[in-house]
Short mmCIF file of C-alpha atoms in Angstrom, two decimals:
data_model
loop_
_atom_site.label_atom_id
_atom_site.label_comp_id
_atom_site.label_asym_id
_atom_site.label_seq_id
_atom_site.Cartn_x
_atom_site.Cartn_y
_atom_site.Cartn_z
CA UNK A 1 127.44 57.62 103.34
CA UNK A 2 124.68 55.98 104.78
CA UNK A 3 123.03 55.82 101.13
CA UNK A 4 125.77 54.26 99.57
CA UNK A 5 126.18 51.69 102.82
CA UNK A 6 122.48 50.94 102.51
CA UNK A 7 122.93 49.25 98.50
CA UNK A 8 124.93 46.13 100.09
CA UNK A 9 125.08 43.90 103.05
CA UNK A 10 128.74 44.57 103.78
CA UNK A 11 131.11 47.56 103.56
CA UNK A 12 134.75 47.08 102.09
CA UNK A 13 135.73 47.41 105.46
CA UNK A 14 133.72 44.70 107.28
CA UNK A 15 134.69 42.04 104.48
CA UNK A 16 137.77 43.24 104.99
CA UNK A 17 138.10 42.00 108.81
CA UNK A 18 135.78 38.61 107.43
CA UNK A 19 138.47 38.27 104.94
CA UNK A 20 141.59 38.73 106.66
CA UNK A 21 139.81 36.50 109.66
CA UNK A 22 139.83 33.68 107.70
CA UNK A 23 143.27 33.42 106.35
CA UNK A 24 144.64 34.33 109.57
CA UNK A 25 143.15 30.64 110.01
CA UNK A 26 144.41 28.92 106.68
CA UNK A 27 147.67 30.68 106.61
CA UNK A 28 149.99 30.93 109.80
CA UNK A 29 152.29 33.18 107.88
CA UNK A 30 149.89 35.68 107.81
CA UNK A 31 149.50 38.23 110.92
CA UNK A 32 147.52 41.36 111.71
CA UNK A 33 148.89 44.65 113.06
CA UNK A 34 145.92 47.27 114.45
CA UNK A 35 146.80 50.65 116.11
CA UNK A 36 143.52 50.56 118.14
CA UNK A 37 141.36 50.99 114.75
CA UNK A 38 138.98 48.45 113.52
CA UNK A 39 139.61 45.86 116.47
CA UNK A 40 136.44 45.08 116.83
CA UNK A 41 136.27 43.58 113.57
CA UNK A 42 139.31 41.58 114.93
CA UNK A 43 138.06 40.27 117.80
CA UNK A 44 137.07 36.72 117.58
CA UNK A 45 140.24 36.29 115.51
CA UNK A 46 142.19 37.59 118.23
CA UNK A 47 141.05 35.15 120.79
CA UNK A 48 141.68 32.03 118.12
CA UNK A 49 145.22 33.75 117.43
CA UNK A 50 146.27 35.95 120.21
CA UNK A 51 150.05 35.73 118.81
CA UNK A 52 149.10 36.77 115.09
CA UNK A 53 146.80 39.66 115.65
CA UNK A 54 148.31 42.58 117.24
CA UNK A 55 147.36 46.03 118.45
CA UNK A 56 149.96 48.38 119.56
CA UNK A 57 147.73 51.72 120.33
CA UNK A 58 147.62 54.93 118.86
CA UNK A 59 151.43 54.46 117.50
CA UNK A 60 151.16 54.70 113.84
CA UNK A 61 154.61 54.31 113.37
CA UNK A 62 155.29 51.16 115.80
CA UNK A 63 152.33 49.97 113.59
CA UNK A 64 154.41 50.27 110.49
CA UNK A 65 157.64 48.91 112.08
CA UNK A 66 156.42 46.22 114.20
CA UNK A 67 155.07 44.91 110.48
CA UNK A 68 158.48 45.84 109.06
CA UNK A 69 159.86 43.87 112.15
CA UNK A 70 157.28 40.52 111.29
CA UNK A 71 158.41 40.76 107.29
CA UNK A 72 161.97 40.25 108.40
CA UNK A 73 161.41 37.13 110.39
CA UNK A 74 159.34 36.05 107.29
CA UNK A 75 155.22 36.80 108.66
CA UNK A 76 153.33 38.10 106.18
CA UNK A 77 151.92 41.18 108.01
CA UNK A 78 149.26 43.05 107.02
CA UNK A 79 148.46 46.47 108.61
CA UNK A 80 145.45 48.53 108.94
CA UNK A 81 144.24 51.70 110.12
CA UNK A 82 143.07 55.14 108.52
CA UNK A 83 145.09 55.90 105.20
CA UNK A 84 146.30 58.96 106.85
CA UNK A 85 147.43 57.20 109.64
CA UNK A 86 148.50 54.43 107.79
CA UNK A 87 150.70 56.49 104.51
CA UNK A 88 150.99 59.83 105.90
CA UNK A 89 152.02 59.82 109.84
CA UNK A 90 154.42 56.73 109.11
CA UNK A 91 155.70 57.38 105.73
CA UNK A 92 159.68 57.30 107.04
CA UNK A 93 158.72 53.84 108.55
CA UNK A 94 157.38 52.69 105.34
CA UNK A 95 160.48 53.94 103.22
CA UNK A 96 162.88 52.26 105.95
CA UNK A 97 161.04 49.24 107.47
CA UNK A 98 159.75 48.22 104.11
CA UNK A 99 161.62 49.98 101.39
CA UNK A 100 165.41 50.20 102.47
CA UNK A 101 165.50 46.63 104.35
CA UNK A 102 163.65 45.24 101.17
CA UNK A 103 160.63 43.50 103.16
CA UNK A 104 156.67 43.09 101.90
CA UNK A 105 153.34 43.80 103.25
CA UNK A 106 150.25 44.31 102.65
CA UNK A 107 148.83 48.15 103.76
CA UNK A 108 144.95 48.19 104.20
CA UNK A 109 143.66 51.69 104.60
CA UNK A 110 140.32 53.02 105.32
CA UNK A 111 138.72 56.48 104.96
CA UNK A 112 139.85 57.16 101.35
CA UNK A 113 140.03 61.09 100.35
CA UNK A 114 137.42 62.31 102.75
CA UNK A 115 134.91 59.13 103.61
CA UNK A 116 134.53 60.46 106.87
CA UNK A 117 133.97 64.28 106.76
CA UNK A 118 133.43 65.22 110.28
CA UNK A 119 136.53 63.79 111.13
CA UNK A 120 138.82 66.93 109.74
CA UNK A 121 141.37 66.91 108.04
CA UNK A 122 143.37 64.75 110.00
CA UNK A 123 141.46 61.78 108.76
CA UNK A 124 141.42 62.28 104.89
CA UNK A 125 144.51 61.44 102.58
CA UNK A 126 143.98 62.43 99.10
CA UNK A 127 147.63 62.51 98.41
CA UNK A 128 148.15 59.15 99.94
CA UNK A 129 148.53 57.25 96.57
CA UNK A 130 151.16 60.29 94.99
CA UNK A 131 153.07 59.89 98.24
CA UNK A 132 153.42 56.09 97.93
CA UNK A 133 154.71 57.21 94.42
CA UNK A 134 157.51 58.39 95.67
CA UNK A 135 158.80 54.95 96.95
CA UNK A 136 160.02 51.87 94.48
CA UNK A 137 158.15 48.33 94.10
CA UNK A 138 154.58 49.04 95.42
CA UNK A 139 151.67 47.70 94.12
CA UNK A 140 148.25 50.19 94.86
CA UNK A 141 144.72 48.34 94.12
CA UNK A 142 141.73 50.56 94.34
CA UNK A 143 138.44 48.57 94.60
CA UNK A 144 135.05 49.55 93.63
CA UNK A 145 133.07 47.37 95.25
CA UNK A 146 133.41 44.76 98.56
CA UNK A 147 133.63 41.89 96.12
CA UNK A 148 136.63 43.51 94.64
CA UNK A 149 138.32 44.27 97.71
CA UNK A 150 137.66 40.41 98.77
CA UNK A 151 139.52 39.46 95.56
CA UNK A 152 142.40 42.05 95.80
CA UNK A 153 142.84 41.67 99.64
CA UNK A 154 143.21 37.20 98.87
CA UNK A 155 145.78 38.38 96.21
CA UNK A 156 147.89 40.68 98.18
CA UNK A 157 148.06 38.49 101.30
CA UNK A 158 149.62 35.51 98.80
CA UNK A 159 151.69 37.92 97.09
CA UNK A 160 154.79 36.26 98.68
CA UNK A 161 156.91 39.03 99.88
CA UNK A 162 155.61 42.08 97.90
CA UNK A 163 154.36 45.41 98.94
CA UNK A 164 150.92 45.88 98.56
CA UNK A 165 148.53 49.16 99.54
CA UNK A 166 144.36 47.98 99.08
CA UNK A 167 142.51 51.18 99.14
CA UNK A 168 139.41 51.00 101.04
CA UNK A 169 136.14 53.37 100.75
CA UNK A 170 132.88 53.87 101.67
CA UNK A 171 132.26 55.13 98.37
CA UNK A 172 131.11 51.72 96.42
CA UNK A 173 130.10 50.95 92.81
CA UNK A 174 126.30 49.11 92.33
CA UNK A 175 128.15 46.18 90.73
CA UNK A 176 131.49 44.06 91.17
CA UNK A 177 133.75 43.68 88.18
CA UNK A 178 136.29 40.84 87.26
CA UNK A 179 139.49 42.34 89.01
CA UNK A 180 142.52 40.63 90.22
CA UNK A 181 143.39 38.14 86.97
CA UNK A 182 147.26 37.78 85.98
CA UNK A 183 148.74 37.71 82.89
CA UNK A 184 146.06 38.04 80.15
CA UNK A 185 143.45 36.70 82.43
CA UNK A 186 140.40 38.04 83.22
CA UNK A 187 140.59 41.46 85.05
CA UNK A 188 144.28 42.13 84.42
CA UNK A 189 145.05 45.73 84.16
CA UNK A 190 142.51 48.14 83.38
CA UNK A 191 139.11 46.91 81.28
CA UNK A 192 137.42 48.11 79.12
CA UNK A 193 133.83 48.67 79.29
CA UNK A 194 132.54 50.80 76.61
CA UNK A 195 134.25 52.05 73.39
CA UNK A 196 134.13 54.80 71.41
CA UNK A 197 135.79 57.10 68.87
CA UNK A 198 135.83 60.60 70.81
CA UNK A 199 138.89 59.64 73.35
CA UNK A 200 139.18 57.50 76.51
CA UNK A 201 138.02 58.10 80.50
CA UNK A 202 140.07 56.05 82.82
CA UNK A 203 137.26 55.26 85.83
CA UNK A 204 139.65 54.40 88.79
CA UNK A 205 137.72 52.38 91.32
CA UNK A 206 134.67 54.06 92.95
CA UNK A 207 134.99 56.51 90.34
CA UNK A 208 132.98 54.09 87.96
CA UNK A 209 129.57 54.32 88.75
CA UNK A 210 130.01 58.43 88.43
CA UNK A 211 132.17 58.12 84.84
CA UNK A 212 129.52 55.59 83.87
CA UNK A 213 126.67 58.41 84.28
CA UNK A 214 128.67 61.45 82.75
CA UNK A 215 129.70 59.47 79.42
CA UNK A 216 126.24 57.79 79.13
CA UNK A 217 125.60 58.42 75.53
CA UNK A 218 128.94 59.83 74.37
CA UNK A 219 130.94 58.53 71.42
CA UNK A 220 134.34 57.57 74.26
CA UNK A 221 135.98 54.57 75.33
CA UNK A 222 135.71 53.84 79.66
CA UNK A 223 138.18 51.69 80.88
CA UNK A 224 138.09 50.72 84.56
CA UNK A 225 140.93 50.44 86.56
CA UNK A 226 140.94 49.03 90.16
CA UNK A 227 145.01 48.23 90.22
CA UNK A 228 146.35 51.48 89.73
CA UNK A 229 150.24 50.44 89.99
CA UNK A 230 151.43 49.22 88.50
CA UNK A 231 149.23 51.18 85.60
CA UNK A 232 148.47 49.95 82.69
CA UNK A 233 150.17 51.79 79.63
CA UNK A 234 149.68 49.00 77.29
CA UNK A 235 145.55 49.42 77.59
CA UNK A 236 145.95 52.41 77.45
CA UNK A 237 147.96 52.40 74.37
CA UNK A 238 145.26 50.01 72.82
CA UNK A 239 142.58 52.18 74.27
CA UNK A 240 144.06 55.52 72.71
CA UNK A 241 145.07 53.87 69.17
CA UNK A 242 141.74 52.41 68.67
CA UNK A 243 139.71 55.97 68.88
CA UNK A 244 141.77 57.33 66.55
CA UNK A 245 142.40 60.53 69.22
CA UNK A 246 144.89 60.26 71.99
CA UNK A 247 142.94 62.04 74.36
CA UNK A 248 142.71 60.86 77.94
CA UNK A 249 140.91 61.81 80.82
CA UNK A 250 141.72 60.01 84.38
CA UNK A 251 139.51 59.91 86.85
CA UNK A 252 140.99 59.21 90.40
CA UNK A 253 139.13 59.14 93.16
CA UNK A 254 142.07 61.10 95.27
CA UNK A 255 144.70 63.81 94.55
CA UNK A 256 143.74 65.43 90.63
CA UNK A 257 146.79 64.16 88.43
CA UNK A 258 148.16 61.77 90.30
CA UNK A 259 148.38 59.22 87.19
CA UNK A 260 149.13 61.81 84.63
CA UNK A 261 152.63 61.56 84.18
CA UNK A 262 151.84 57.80 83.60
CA UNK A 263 149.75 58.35 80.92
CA UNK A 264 152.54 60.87 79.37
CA UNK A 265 154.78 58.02 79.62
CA UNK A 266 152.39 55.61 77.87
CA UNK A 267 151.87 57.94 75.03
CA UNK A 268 154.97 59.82 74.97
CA UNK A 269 155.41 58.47 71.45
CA UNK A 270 152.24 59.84 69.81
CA UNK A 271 150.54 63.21 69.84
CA UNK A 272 148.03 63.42 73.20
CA UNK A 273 146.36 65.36 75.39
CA UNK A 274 145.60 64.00 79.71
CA UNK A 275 143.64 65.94 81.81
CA UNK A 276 143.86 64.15 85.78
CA UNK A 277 140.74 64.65 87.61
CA UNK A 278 140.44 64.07 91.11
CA UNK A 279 140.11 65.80 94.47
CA UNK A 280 141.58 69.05 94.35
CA UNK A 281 144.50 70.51 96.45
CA UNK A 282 142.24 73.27 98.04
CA UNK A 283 141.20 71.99 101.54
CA UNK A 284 137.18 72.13 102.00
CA UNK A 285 137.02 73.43 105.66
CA UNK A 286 132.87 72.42 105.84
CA UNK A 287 132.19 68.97 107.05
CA UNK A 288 129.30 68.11 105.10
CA UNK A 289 128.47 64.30 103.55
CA UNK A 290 130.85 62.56 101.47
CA UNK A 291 128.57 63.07 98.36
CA UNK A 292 128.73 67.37 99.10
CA UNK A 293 132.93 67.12 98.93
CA UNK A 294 132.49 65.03 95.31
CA UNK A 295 130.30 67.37 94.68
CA UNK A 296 132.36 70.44 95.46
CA UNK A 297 135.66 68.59 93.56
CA UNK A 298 133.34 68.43 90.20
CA UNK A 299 133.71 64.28 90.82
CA UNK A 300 129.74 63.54 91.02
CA UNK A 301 128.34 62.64 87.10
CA UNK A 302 127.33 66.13 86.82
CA UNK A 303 130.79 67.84 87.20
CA UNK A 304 131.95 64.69 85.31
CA UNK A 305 130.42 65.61 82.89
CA UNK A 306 130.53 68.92 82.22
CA UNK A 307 134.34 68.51 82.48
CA UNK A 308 135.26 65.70 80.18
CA UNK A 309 132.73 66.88 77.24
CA UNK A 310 134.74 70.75 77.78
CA UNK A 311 137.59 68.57 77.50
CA UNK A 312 137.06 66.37 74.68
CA UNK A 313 135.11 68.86 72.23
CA UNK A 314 132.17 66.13 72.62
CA UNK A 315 128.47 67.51 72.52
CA UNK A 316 127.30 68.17 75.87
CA UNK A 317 123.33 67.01 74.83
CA UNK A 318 125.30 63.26 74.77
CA UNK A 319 125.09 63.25 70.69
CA UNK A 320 128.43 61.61 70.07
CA UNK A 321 131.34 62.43 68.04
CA UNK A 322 133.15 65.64 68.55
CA UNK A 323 132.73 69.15 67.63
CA UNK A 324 134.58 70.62 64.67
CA UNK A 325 138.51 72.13 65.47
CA UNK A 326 138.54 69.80 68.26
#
């Protein structure tokens, strides 16, 4: 982690707290909910707004409702704490308190699939984004990069009364992209930054920098995505029609397949083939570094690549095109 830290001046994290610290003092509908993580970050905008920036303890579910409660009397609240913590512990308070009384948030989650390893297993949530699938309305952004988060985290908290999960990680691409446009703007929906004949890679977030490395040199279209839902089927569509070969590899940096029946939907009119990587269901039990679990899940640009070329019939020596039958 402490490579990947060491490339910028910030983490997502810490602009997060700059971020939300400064429209906590341009917008006085906006207020803060902490369950005794990432206070510190908090703490000079707690003195300048004692009423707005809350901290209720280790009660991940008050968290949840107490932001529920601040929706209803029309706060925007915006909640932080681990993503396990955050999707996981509270998920009944997040169908209720946000779903079934029809309120909006924003969710800001850190630790990702496994940023922290020696934390256990309590502190990772690869399923986190598949769970929050399982609820109506929510918007998911994935950043790759602190820049991005700064963008997405501005959006969400003017989002009016929509409910909003930012994804957080450690994990960081070298460079920002466009991310956050509307309509046909820049960075609406997923971009695309390479094309090719041989079929299209879906880089979600963080996942960019590692998709970049295992396509280098193959004949394939990347497309980046760091808003995940709602997902993009149209790109996709444009993506998949352009290469001539509706095959589709996603690359998420949590739970393997979590976007595949979305990419089924998009193409359910064509012949197509999706194979979902991610982090896989087995639980790695060894705390090692954050780069030794992508590693172990085949999502460094080695097992990258040695998966989408199997996939996609393309020469692994990074030739181009594809091999014959496939």
């Amino acid at each position: 982690m402490d490579t990947m830290r060491e490339r910028f001046e910030d983490t997502m994290r810490e602009r997060f707290a700059a971020v939300a610290s400064r429209l906590l003092d341009e917008d006085p509908r906006l207020a803060v909910v902490l369950a005794d993580i990432g206070t510190a970050g908090f703490a000079d905008a707690a003195r300048r707004h004692p009423e707005r920036v809350i901290n209720v303890g280790i009660r991940e579910q008050l968290l949840v409702g107490v932001g529920g409660g601040l929706a209803l009397t029309g706060m925007r609240p915006v909640l932080h704490t681990f993503a396990s913590f955050l999707v996981e512990r509270p998920f009944e308070q997040l169908k209720l308190d946000f779903g079934h009384q029809g309120t909006g948030g924003v969710l800001v989650s850190a630790g990702a699939s496994y940023d922290w390893p020696s934390g256990g297993f309590t502190h990772m949530a690869p399923g986190d984004v598949a769970l929050l699938d399982t609820l109506d309305g929510w918007t998911v952004h994935v950043p790759g990069h602190p820049d991005e988060a700064e963008t997405l985290l501005r959006k969400a908290a003017a989002a009016g009364d929509d409910k909003v999960y930012v994804r957080l990680s450690v994990q960081v691409n070298a460079v920002g992209r466009p991310v956050g446009g509307d309509g046909a703007g820049a960075g609406a929906g997923f971009m695309v930054l390479r094309e090719g004949r041989g079929g299209v890679v879906v880089a979600v977030g963080p996942m960019l920098d590692p998709v970049l490395a295992a396509t280098e040199g193959l004949d394939v279209t990347v497309l980046y995505a760091a808003t995940v839902r709602p997902f993009d089927g149209r790109a996709l569509r444009a993506a998949a029609g352009a290469t001539g070969a509706a095959d589709v590899v996603l690359v998420e940096p949590y739970l393997a397949g979590t976007s595949t029946r979305f990419a089924n939907d998009a193409l359910a009119d064509r012949p197509h083939r999706v194979l979902g990587l991610g982090v896989g269901r087995r639980e790695l039990r060894r705390y090692g570094r954050l780069e030794e679990h992508l590693a172990a899940h085949g999502l460094d640009a080695q097992g990258l690549r040695a998966r989408i070329t199997g996939f996609l019939g393309a020469y692994p020596d990074g030739g181009g095109g594809r091999a014959t039958g496939a």
